[in-house]
Short mmCIF file of C-alpha atoms in Angstrom, two decimals:
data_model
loop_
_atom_site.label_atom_id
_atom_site.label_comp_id
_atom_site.label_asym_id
_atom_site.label_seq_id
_atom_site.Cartn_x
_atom_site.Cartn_y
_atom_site.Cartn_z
CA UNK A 1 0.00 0.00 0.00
CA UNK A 2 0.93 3.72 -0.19
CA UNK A 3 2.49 4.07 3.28
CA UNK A 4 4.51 0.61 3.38
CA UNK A 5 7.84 2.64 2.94
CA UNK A 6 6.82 4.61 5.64
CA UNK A 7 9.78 3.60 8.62
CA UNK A 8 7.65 4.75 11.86
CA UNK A 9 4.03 3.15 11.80
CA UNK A 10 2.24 4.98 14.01
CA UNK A 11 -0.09 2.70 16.50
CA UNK A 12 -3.66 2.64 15.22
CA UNK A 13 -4.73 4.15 18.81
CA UNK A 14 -2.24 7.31 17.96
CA UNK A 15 -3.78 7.48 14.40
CA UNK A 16 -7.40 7.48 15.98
CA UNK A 17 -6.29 10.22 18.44
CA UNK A 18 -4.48 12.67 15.84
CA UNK A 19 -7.05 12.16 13.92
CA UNK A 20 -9.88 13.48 16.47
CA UNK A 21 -7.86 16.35 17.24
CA UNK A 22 -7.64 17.28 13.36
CA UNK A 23 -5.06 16.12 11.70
CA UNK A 24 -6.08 14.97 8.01
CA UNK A 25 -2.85 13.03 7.50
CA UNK A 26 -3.71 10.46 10.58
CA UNK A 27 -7.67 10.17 9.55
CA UNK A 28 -5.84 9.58 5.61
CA UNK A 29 -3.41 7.05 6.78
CA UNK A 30 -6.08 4.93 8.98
CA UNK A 31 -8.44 4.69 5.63
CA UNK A 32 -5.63 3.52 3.66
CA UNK A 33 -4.98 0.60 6.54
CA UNK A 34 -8.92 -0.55 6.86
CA UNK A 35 -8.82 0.31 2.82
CA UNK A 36 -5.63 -2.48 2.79
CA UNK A 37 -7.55 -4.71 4.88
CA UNK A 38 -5.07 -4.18 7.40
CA UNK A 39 -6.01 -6.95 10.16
CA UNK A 40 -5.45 -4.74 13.31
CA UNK A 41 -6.71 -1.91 11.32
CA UNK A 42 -9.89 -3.44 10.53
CA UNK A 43 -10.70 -5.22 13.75
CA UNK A 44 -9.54 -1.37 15.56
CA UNK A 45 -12.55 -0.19 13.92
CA UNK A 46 -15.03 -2.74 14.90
CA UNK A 47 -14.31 -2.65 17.89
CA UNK A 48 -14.90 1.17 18.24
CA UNK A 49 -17.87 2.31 19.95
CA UNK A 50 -20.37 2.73 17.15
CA UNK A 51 -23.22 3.77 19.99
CA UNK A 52 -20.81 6.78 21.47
CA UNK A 53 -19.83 8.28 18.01
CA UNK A 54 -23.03 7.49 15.96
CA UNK A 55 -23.02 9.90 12.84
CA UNK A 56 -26.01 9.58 10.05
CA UNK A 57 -24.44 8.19 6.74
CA UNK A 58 -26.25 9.79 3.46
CA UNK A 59 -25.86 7.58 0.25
CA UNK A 60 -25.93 9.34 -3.18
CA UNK A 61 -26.30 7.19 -6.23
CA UNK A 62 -27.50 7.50 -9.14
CA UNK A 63 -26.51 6.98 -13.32
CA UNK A 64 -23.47 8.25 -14.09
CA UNK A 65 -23.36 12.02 -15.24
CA UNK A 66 -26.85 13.24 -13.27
CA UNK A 67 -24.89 15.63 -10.84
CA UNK A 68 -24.13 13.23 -7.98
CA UNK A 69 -20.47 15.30 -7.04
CA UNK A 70 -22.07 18.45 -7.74
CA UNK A 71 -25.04 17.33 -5.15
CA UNK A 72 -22.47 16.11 -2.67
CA UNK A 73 -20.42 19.76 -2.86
CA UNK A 74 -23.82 21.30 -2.05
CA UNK A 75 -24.58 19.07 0.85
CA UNK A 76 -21.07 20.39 1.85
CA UNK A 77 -21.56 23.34 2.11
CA UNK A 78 -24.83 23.59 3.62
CA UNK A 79 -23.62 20.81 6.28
CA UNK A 80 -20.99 23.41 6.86
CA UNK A 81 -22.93 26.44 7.43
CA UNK A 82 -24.20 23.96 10.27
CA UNK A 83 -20.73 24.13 11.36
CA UNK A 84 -20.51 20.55 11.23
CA UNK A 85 -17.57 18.21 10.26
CA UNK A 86 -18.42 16.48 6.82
CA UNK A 87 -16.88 13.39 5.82
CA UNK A 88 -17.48 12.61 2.22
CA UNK A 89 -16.32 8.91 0.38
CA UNK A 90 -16.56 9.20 -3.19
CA UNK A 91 -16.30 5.63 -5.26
CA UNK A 92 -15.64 5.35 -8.87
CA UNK A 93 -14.84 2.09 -10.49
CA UNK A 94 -11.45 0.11 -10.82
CA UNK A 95 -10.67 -1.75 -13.95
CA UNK A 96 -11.57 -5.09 -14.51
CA UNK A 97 -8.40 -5.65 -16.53
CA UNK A 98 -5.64 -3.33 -15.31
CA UNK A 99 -6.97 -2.67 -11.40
CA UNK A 100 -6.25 1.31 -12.21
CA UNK A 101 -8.92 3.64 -11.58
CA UNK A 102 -9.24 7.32 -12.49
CA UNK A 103 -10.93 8.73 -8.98
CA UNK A 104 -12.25 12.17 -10.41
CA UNK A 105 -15.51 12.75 -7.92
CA UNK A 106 -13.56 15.12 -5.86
CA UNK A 107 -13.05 17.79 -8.77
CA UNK A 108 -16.66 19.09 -8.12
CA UNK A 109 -15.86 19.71 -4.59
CA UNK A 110 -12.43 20.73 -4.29
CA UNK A 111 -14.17 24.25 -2.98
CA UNK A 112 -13.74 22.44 0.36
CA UNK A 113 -10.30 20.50 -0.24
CA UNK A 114 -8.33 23.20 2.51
CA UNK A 115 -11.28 23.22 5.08
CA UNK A 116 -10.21 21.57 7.98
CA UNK A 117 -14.32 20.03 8.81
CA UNK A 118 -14.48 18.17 5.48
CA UNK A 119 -12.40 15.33 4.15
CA UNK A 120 -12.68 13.65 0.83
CA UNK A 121 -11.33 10.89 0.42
CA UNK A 122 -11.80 8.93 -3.35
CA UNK A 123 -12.08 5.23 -3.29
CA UNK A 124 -11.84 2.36 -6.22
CA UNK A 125 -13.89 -0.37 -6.00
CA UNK A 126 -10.95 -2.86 -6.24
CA UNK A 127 -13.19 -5.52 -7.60
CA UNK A 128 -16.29 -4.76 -5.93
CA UNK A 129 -19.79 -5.17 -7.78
CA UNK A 130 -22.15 -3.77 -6.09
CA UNK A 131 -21.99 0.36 -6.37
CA UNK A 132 -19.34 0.79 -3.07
CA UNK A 133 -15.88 0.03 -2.80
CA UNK A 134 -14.26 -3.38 -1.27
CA UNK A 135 -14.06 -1.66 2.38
CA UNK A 136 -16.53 0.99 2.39
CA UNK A 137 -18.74 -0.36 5.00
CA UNK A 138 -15.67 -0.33 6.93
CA UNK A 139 -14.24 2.84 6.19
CA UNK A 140 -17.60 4.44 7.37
CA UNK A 141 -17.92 3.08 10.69
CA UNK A 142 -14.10 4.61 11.38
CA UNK A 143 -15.03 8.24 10.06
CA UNK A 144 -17.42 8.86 13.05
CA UNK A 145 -14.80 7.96 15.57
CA UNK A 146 -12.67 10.00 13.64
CA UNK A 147 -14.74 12.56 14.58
CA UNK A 148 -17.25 13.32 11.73
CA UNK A 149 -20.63 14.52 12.29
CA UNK A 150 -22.01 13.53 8.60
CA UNK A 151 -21.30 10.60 6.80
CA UNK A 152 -22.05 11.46 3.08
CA UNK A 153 -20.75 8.40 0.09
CA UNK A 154 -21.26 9.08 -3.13
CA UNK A 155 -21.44 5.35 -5.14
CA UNK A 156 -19.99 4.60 -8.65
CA UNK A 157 -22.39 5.57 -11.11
CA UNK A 158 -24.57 2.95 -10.90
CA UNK A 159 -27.00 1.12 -13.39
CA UNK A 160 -30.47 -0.36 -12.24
CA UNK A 161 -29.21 -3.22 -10.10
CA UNK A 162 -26.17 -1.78 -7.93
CA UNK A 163 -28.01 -1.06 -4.16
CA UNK A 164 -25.24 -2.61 -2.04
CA UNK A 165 -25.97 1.17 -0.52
CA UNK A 166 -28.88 0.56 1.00
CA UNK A 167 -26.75 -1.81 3.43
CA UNK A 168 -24.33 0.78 4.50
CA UNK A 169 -26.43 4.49 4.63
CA UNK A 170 -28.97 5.56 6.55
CA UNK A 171 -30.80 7.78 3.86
CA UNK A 172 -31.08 6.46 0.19
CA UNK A 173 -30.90 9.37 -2.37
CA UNK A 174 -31.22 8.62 -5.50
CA UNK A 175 -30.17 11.29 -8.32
CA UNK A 176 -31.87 11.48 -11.93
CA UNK A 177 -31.67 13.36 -14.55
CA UNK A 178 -34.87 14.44 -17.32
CA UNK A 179 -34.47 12.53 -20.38
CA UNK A 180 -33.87 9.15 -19.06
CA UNK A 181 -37.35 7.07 -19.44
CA UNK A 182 -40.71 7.32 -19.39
CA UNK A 183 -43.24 5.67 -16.73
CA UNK A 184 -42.08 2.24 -16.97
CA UNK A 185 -39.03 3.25 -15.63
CA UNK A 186 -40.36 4.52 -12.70
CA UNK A 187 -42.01 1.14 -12.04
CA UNK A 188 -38.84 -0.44 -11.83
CA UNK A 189 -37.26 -2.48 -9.66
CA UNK A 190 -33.64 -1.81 -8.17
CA UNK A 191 -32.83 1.62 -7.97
CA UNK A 192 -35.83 2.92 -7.45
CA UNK A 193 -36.64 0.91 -5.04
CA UNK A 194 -34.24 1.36 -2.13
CA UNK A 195 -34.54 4.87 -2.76
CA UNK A 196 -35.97 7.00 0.25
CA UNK A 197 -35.38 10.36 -1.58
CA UNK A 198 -35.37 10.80 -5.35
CA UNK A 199 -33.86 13.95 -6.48
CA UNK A 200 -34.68 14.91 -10.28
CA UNK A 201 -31.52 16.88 -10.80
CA UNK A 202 -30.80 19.34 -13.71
CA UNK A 203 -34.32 20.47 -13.19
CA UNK A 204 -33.79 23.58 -16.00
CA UNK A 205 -33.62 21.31 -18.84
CA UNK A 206 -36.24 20.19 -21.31
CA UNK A 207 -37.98 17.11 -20.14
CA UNK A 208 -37.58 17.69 -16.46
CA UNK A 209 -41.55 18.28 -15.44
CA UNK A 210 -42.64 15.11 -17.84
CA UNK A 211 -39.85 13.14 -15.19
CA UNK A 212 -41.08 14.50 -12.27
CA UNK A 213 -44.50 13.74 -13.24
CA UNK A 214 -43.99 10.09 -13.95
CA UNK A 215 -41.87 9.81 -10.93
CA UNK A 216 -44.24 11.20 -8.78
CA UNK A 217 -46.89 8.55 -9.45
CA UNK A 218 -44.36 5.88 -7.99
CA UNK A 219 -42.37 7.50 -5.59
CA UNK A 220 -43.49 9.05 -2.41
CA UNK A 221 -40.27 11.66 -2.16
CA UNK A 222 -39.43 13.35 -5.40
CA UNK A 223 -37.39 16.59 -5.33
CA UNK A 224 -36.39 18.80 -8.28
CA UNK A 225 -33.11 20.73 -7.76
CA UNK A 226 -30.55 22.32 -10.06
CA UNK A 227 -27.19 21.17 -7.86
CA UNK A 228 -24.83 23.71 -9.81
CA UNK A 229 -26.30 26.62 -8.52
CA UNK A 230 -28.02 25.24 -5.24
CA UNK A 231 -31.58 25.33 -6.17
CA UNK A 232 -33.51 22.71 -4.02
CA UNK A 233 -30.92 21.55 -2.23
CA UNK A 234 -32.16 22.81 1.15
CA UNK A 235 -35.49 20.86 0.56
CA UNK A 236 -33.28 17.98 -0.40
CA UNK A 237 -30.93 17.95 3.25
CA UNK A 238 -34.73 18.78 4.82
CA UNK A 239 -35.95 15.72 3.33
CA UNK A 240 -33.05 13.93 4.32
CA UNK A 241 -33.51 15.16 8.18
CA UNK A 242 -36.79 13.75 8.22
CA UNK A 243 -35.38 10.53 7.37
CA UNK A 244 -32.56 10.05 9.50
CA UNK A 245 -33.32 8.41 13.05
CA UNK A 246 -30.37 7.81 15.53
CA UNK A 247 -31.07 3.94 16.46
CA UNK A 248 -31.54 2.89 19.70
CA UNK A 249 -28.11 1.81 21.45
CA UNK A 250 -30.48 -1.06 22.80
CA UNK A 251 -30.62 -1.80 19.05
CA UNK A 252 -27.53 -1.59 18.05
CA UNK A 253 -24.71 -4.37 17.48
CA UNK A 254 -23.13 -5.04 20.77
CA UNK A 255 -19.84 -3.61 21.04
CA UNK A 256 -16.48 -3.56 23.63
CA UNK A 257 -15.92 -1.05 25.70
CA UNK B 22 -7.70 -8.06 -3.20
CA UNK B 23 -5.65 -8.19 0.10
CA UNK B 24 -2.24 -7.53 -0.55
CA UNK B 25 -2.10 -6.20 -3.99
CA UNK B 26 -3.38 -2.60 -3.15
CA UNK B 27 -2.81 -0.17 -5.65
CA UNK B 28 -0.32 2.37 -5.70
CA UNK B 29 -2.23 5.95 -5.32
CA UNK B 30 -1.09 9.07 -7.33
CA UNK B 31 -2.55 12.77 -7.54
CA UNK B 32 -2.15 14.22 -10.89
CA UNK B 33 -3.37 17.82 -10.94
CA UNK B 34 -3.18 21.17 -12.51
CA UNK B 35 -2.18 24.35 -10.80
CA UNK B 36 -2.41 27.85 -11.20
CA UNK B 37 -4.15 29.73 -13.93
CA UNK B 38 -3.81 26.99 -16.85
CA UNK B 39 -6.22 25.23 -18.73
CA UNK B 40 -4.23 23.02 -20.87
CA UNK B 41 -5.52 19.86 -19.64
CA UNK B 42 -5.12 17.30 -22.86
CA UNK B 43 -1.49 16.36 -21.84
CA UNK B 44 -1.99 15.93 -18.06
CA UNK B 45 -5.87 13.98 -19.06
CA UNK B 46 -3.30 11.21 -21.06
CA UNK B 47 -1.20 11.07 -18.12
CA UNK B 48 -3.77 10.60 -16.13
CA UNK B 49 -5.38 7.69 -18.30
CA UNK B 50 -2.16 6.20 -19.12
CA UNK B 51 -1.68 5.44 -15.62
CA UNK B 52 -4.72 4.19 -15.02
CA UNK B 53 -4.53 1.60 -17.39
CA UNK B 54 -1.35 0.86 -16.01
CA UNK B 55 -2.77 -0.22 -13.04
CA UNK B 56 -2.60 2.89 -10.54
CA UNK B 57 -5.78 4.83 -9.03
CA UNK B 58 -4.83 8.30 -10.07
CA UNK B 59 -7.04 10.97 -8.56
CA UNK B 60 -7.54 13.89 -10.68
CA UNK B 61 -8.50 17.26 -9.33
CA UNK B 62 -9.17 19.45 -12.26
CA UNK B 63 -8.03 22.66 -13.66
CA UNK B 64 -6.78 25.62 -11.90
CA UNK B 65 -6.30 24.33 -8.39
CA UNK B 66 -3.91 26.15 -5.34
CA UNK B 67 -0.80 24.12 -4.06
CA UNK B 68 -3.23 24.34 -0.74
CA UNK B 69 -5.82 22.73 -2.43
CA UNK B 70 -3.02 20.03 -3.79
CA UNK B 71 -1.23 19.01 -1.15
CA UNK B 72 -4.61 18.86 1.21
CA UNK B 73 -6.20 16.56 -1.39
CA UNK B 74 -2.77 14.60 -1.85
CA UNK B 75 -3.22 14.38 2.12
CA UNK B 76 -6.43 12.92 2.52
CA UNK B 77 -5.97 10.61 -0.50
CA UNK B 78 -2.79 9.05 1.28
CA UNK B 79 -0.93 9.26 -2.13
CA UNK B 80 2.45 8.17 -2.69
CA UNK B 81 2.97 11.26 -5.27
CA UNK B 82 1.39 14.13 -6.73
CA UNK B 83 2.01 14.81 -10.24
CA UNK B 84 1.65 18.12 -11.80
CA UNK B 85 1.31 19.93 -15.04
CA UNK B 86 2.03 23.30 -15.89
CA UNK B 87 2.19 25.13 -18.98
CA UNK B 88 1.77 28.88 -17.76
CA UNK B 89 5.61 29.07 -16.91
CA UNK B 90 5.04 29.82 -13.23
CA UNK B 91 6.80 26.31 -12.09
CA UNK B 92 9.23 28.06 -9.99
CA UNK B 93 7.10 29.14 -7.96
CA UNK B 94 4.26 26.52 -7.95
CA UNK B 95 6.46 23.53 -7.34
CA UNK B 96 8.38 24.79 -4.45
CA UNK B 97 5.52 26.11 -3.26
CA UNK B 98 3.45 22.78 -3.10
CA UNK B 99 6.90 21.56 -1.80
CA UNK B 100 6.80 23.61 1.19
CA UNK B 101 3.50 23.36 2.20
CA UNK B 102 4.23 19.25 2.23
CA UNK B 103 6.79 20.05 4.53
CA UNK B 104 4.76 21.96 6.70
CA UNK B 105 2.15 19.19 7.09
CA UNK B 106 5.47 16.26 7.69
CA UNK B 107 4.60 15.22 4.57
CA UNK B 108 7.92 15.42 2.63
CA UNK B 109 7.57 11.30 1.61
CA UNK B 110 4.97 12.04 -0.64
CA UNK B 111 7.11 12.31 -4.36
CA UNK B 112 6.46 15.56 -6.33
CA UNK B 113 7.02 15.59 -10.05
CA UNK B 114 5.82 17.01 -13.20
CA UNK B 115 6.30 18.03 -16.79
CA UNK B 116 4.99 20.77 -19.05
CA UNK B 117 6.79 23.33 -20.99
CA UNK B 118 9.79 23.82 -18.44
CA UNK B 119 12.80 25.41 -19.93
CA UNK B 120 16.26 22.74 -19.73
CA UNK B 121 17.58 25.15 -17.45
CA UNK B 122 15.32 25.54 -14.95
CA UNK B 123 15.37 21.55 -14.54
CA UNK B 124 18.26 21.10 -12.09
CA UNK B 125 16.71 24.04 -10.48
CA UNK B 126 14.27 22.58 -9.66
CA UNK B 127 15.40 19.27 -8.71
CA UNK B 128 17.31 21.03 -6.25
CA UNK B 129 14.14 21.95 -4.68
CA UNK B 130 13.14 18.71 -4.24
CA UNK B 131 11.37 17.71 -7.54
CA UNK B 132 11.90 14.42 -8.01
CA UNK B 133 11.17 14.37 -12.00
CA UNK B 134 10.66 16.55 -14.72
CA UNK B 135 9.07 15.40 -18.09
CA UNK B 136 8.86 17.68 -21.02
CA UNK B 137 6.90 17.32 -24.51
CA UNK B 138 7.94 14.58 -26.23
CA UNK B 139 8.98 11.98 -23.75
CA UNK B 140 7.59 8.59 -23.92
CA UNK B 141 4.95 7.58 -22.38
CA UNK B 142 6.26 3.90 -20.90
CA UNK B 143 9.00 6.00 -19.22
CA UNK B 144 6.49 8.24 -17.35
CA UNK B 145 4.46 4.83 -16.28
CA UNK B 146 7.85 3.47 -15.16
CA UNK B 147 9.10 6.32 -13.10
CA UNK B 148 5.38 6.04 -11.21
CA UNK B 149 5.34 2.16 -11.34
CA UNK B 150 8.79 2.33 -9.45
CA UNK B 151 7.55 4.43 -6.39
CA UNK B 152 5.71 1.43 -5.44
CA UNK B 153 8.37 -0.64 -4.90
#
């Protein structure tokens, strides 16, 4: 991995700590180790105490090219306003046949790259099929202890039948664009489906009310917004409030310490 | 996977420069050379480099420039990596950099400079080789 010629590993515990108090390079080098499947790194962070640093984890997905970055800067910045700390996974695909991957989520949000409450980190899915990354589900559960307040992943862009999300966020959002289907579509199952928001992005372009219409006859949340300038995105992070319950410790898996 | 985890570059463009084809076939090349390569886009800070190259734990940041501010972009982004204790994280680049300013800036700390015309296998194999 990146940091094996590194000579002074830092314990996980001193990553974890760093890392609370704010420095990037510790929360970076952690993710790399669960990303590695690092044994110690990976059983560190289930053994964390999910119930004490509990932080709401927002999927976006969506086809590729409907504004999913350009949602997720938004959600930045309004998150921020809230002062709090945002920490954003963006996945794009590896190759099947070289392993490479060309991670280019982050360009629509490097408006936040120097702001110490938000880190971006890009992630390949190193073989993975179903819209995250091989570690993501892992990766999340450290951010909170890590000391982020929102959890925001952006998937690959994903086709009808990719909703490994659904196991990993809290809130489903699922971004469209006009011009992609008629009412069948809408009737569909995968995407769709899992989806507890559905954001009909791009909203200024021809097409968009026919969409909404058709969408609105199947799915109970359906929000219009133009992300590159902002437009419904408040009604988007409302709608995603409403959504968001913090489960009952009682509930939750049990957990050391 | 375990194991076999890909070696992570930033390749990015700084200052006020939109010539993006040449640093776009970089950036493809090494993907299909096996490497997740984070791009950042056009006309990005050193601050906004070196804090992405940061929290995307790469091995090296890679940069194009063609607006002929280099010497004061790459020590710059040089300096700031220093500031953070990040001085293992290889900086190199290529553009239209006169021969003389080269050693200059190797001097700095630039671990590579690749001008028009080189090959592209020997830009893969410089990268290749910070994995190892």
């Amino acid at each position: 991995m990146c940091g094996l010629n590194r000579q002074v590993r830092e314990t996980y515990a001193d990553l974890i700590a760093k890392g609370v108090q704010g420095n990037q390079r510790a929360v970076a080098r952690f993710l790399s180790l669960v990303e590695s499947e690092d044994p110690e790194a990976v059983s560190t962070v289930h053994s964390l105490n999910r119930g004490a640093t509990w932080a709401p984890v927002i999927g976006i997905t969506g086809y590729p090219g409907v504004g999913k970055s350009t949602l997720v800067n938004q959600l930045i910045r309004l998150y921020r306003r809230q002062d709090k700390k945002v920490g954003v996974l963006a996945i794009d695909p590896s190759s099947s046949r070289t392993g490479g991957a060309l991670l280019g989520d982050r360009i629509r949000m490097q408006e936040h790259a120097t702001d110490p409450g938000v880190f971006i980190r890009s992630m390949a899915t190193r073989g993975h099929h179903g819209g995250l990354a091989q570690r993501t589900q892992d990766v999340v559960q450290a951010l909170p202890a890590l000391g982020y307040d929102i959890i925001i992943i952006e998937t690959v862009g994903v086709g009808q039948g990719e909703i490994d999300i659904v196991t990993v966020a809290n809130v489903v959002v699922a971004v469209l664009a006009p011009g992609l289907g008629d009412d069948i579509q809408a009737m569909k199952a995968g995407l769709l489906e899992i989806a507890h928001i559905v954001v009909v992005n791009k909203k200024d372009l021809k097409g968009a009310d026919t969409a909404l219409r058709y969408l609105k006859e199947w799915v109970p949340c359906v929000i219009p917004t133009q992300a590159l300038t902002g437009e419904g995105v408040e009604e988007v992070a409302s709608a995603i409030a409403a959504r968001v319950v913090r489960p009952q410790p009682a509930g939750t898996v049990a957990h050391s310490g | 996977m375990a194991g076999a985890t890909p070696l992570r570059v930033l390749i990015g463009k700084v200052g006020l420069d939109g010539h993006d084809r040449g640093v776009k076939l970089i950036a493809r090349a090494l993907r299909d050379a096996g490497i997740e390569v984070i791009y950042t886009g056009l006309h990005q800070t050193p601050e906004q480099i070196v804090a992405s190259a940061i929290q995307e734990d790469v091995r090296a940041i890679g940069l194009s420039i063609h607006s002929a501010a280099h010497k004061t972009l790459f020590p710059r982004v040089l300096e700031l990596l220093k500031a953070q204790g990040a001085e293992d994280i290889v900086v190199f680049g290529g553009g239209i950099i006169p021969d003389e300013d080269i050693p200059i800036l190797h001097a700095q700390g630039v671990r590579r400079i690749f001008t028009p015309g080189t090959p592209m296998q020997e830009i893969v194999d410089f990268v290749k080789g910070l994995g190892q």
